[in-house]
Short mmCIF file of C-alpha atoms in Angstrom, two decimals:
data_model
loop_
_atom_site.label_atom_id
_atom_site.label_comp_id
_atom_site.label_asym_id
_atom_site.label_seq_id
_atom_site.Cartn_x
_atom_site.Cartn_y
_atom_site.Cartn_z
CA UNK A 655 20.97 -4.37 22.93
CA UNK A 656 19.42 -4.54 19.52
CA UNK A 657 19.30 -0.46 17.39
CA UNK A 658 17.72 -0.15 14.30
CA UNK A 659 18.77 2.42 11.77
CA UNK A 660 19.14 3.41 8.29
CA UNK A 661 22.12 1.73 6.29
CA UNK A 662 24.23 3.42 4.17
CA UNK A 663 25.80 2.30 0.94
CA UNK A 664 27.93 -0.52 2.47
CA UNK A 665 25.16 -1.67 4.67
CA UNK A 666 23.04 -2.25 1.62
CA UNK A 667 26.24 -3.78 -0.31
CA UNK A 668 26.47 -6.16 2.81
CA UNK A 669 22.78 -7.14 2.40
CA UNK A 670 23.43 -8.06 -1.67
CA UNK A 671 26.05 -10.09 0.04
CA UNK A 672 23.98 -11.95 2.22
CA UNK A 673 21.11 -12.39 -0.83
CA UNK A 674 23.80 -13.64 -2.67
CA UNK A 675 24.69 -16.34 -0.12
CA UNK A 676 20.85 -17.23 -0.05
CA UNK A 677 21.12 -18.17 -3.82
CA UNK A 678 18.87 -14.88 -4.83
CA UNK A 679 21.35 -14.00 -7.43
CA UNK A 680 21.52 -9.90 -6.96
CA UNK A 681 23.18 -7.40 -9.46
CA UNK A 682 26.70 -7.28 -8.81
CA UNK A 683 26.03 -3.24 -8.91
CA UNK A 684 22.58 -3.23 -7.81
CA UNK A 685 23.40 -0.99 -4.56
CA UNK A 686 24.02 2.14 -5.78
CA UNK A 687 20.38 1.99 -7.50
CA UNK A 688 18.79 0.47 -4.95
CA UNK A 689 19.59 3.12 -2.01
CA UNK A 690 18.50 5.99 -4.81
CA UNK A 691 15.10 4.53 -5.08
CA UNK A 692 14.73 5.45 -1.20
CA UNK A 693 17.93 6.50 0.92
CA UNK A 694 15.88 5.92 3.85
CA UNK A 695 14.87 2.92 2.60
CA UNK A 696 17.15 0.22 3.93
CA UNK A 697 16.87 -0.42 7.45
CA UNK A 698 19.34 -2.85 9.53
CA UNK A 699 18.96 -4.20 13.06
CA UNK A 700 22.11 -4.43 14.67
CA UNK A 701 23.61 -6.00 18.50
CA UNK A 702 26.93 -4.05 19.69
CA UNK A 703 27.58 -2.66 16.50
CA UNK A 704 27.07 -6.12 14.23
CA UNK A 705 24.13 -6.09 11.47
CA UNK A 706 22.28 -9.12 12.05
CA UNK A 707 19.00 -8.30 10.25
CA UNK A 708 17.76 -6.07 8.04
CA UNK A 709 15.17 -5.15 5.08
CA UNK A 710 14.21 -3.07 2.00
CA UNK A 711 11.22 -1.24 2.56
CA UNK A 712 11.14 1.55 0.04
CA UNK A 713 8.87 4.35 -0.24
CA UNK A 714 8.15 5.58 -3.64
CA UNK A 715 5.97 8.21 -3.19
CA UNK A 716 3.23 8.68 -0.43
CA UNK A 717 1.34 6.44 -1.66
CA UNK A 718 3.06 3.14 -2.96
CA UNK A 719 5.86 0.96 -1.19
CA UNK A 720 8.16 -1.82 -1.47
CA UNK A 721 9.25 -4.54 0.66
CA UNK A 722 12.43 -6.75 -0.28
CA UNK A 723 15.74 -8.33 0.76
CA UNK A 724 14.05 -9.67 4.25
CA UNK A 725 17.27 -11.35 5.63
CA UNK A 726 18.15 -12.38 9.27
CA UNK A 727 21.29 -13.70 9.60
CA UNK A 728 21.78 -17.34 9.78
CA UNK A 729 24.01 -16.61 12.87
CA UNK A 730 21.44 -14.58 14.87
CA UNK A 731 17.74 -16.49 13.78
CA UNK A 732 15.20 -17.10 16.29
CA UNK A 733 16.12 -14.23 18.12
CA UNK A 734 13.48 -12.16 17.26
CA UNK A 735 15.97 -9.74 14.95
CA UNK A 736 14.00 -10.11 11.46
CA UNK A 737 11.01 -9.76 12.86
CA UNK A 738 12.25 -6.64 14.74
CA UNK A 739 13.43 -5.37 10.99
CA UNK A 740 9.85 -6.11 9.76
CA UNK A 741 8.04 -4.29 11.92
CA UNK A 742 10.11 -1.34 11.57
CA UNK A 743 9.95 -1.43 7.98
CA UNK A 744 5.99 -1.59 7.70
CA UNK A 745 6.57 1.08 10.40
CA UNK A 746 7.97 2.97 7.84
CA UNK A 747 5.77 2.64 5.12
CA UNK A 748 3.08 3.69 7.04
CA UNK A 749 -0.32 3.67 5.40
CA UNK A 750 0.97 3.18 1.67
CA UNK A 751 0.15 0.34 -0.39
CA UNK A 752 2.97 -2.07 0.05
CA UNK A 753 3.92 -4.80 -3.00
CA UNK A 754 6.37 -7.69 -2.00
CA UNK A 755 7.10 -10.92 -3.78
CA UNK A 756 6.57 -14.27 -1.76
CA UNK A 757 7.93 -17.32 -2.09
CA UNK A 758 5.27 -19.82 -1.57
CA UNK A 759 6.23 -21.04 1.77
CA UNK A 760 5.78 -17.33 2.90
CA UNK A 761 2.98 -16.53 1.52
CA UNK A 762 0.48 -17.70 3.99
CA UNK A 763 2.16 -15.72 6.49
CA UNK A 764 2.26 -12.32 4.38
CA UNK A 765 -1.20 -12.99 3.83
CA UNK A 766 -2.03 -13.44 7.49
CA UNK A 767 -0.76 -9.88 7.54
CA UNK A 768 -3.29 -8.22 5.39
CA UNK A 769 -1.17 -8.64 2.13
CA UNK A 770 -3.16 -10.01 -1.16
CA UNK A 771 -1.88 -11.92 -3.70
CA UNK A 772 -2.25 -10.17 -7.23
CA UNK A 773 -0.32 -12.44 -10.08
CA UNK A 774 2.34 -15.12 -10.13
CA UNK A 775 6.00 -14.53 -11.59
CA UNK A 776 8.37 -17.58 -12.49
CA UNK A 777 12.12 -17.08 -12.93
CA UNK A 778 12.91 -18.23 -16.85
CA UNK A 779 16.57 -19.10 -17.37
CA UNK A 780 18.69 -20.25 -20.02
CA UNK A 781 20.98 -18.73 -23.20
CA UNK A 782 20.85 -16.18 -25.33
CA UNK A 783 22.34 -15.65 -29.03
CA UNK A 784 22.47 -11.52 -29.71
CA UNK A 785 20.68 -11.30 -33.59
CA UNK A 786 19.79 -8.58 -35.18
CA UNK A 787 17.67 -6.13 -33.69
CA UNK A 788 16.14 -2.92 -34.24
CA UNK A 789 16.20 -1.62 -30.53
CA UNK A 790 18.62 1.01 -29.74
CA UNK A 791 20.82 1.86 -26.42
CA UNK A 792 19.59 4.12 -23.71
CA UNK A 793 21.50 5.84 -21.93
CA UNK A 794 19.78 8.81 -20.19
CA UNK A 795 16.22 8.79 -18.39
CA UNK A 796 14.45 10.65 -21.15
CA UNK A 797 14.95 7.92 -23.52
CA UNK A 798 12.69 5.48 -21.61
CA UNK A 799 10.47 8.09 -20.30
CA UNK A 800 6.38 7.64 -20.34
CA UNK A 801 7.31 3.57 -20.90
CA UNK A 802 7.90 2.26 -17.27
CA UNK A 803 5.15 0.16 -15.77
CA UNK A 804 4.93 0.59 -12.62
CA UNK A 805 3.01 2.09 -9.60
CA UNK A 806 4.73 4.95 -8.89
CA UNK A 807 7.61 7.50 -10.48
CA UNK A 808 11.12 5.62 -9.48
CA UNK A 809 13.26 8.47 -11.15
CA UNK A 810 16.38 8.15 -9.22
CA UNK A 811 16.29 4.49 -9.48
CA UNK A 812 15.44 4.27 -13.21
CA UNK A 813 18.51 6.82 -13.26
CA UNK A 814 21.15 4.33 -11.60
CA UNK A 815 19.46 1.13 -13.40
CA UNK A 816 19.94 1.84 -16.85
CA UNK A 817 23.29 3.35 -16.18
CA UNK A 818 26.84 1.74 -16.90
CA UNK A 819 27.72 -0.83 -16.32
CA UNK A 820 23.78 -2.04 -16.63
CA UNK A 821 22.83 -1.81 -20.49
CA UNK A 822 19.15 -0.82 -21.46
CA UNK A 823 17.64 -0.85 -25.18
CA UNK A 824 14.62 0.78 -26.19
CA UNK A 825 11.86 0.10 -29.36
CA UNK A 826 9.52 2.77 -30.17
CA UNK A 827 7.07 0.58 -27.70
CA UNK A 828 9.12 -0.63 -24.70
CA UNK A 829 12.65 -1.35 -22.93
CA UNK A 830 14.55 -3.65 -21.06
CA UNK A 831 17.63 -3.60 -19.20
CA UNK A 832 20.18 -6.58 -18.90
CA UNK A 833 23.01 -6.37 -16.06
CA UNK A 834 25.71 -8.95 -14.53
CA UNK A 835 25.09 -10.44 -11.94
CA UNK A 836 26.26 -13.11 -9.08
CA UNK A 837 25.52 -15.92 -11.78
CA UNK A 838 25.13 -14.71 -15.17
CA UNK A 839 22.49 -12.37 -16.27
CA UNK A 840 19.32 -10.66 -15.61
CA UNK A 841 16.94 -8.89 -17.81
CA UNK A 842 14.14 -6.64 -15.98
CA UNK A 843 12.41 -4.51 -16.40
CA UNK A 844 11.00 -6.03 -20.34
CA UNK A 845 8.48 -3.82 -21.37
CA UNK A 846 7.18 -4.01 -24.59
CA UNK A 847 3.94 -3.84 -26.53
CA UNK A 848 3.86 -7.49 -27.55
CA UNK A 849 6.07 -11.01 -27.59
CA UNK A 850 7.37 -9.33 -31.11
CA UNK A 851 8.61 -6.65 -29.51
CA UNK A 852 10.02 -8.15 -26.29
CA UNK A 853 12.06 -11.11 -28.08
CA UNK A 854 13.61 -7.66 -30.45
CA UNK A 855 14.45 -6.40 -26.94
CA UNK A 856 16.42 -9.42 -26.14
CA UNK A 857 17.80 -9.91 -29.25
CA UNK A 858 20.36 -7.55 -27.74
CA UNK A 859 21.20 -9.81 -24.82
CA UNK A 860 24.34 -12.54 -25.18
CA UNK A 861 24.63 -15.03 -22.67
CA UNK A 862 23.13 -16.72 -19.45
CA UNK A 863 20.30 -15.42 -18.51
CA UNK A 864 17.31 -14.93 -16.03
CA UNK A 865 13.79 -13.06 -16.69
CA UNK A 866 10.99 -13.11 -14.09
CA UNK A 867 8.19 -13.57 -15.99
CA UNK A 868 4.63 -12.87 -15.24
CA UNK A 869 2.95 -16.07 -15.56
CA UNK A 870 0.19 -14.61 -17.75
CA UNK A 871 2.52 -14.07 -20.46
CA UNK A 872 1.91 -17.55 -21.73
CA UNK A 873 2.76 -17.21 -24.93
CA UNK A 874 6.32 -15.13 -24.43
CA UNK A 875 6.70 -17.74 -21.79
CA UNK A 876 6.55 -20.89 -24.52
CA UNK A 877 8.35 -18.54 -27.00
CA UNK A 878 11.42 -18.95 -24.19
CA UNK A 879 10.63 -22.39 -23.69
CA UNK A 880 11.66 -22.93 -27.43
CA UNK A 881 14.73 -21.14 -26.97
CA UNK A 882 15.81 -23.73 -24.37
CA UNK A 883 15.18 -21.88 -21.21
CA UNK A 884 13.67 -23.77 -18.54
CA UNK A 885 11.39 -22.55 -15.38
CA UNK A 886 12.76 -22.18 -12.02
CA UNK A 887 11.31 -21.00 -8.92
CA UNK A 888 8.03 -19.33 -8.44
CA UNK A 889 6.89 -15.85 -6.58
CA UNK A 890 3.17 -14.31 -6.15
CA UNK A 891 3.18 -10.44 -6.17
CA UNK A 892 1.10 -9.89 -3.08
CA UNK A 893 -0.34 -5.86 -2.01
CA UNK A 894 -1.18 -4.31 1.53
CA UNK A 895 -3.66 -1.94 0.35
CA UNK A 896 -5.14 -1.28 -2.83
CA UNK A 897 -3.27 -2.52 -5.76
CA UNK A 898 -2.70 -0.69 -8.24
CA UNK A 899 -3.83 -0.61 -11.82
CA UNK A 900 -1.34 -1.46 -13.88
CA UNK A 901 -1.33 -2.17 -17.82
CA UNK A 902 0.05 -5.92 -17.72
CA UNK A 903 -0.03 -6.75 -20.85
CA UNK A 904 3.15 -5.29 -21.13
CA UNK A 905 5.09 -6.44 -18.23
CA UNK A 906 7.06 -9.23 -19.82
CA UNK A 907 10.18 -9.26 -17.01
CA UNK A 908 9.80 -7.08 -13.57
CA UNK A 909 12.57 -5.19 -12.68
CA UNK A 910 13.68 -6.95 -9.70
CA UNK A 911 12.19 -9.19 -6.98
CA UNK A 912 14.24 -7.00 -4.44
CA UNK A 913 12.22 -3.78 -4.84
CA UNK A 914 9.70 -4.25 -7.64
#
């Protein structure tokens, strides 16, 4: 008999596991953050006590949500179990606008669903050299308050993410925050006021790394391109519900294809 419930810290942990084994490269410490965007967030389908499916659907506030980490087990597919997961999590969200980020071979079906496909985001990777940079640590919430770009307040989650081990910077106009993960590095969120003032963002970064990039940022894009690093695979940000009116123009890395 399938149950459906809430996981807990190690059920989410378990899920980063299985992304990881999918090749979706999570933080190695992205739980912890995760689960305080929305501890009722993460929901798991499970047969005699074994998870075999489960999902991030996170509600920010009551009026903006987020849906992420959609993983059956390759043990238990066709069974109905991630579709079971799905339903339950748009269950959940209940009349809220709801962001996720398809992968093109899923986007037809999200759309068939109601969802709407707002911009297009390609993973940049490649190497960094740190140089000199004017951007300073961060290392409570108050020091990138008033700078996040996003849809809704994410407090908690903004509290865990640019927390040890994770390493944030700030300019007077933006932030980013780098952390280790499965393979290397990611940077998200980058937001900054202009390609000037992302690249002095990353000038804090050393190593491999991985930015999802909006695809409008053309020219930040061929400012990477220059630094070696080379496009990999594509999402669309797609909304259920009116999307919401965000300033762009800054969004040079999103904080995480998992939960937005």
């Amino acid at each position: 008999m399938r149950v459906i419930r809430v996981l807990h810290l190690g059920g989410i942990q378990t899920l980063l596991d299985w992304a990881a084994a999918e090749g979706w490269n999570p933080g190695l410490e992205d739980a912890k953050a995760f689960q305080a965007a929305d501890p009722d967030g993460f929901l798991g389908a499970f047969v005699d006590g074994v998870m075999v499916a489960a999902i991030a659907a996170v509600a920010y506030d009551e009026k903006f949500g987020f849906i992420g980490l959609y993983i059956c087990h390759p043990d238990w597919r066709g069974q109905g179990h991630g579709r079971a997961v799905w339903d339950a999590g748009i269950h959940y969200l209940g009349s809220r606008t709801v962001g996720l980020d398809g992968v093109p071979e899923q986007q037809s079906n999200y759309a068939s669903m109601g969802f709407v496909a707002a911009y297009e985001t390609v993973r940049m990777s490649g190497t960094l050299l740190a140089v000199p940079s004017l951007a300073t640590p961060v290392d409570s919430l108050d020091g990138v308050r008033g700078m996040d770009v996003f849809p809704a307040a994410r407090d908690g989650f903004l509290t865990q993410w640019i927390a040890a081990p994770n390493r944030a910077w700030r300019t007077r106009a933006g932030f980013g925050v780098v952390r280790a993960c499965t393979e290397g590095q990611k940077v998200g969120p980058l937001f900054a006021a202009d390609v000037i003032d992302a690249m002095e963002l990353l000038g804090r970064v050393e190593g491999a790394v991985q930015i999802d990039v909006p695809a409008r940022q053309t020219n930040f894009l061929d400012r990477l391109e220059t630094l070696g690093f080379v496009p990999g695979f594509r999402t669309t940000r797609m909304y259920r519900g009116p999307a919401p009116k965000l300033d762009m123009d800054r969004v040079f890395g999103i904080s995480s294809l998992e939960l937005g």
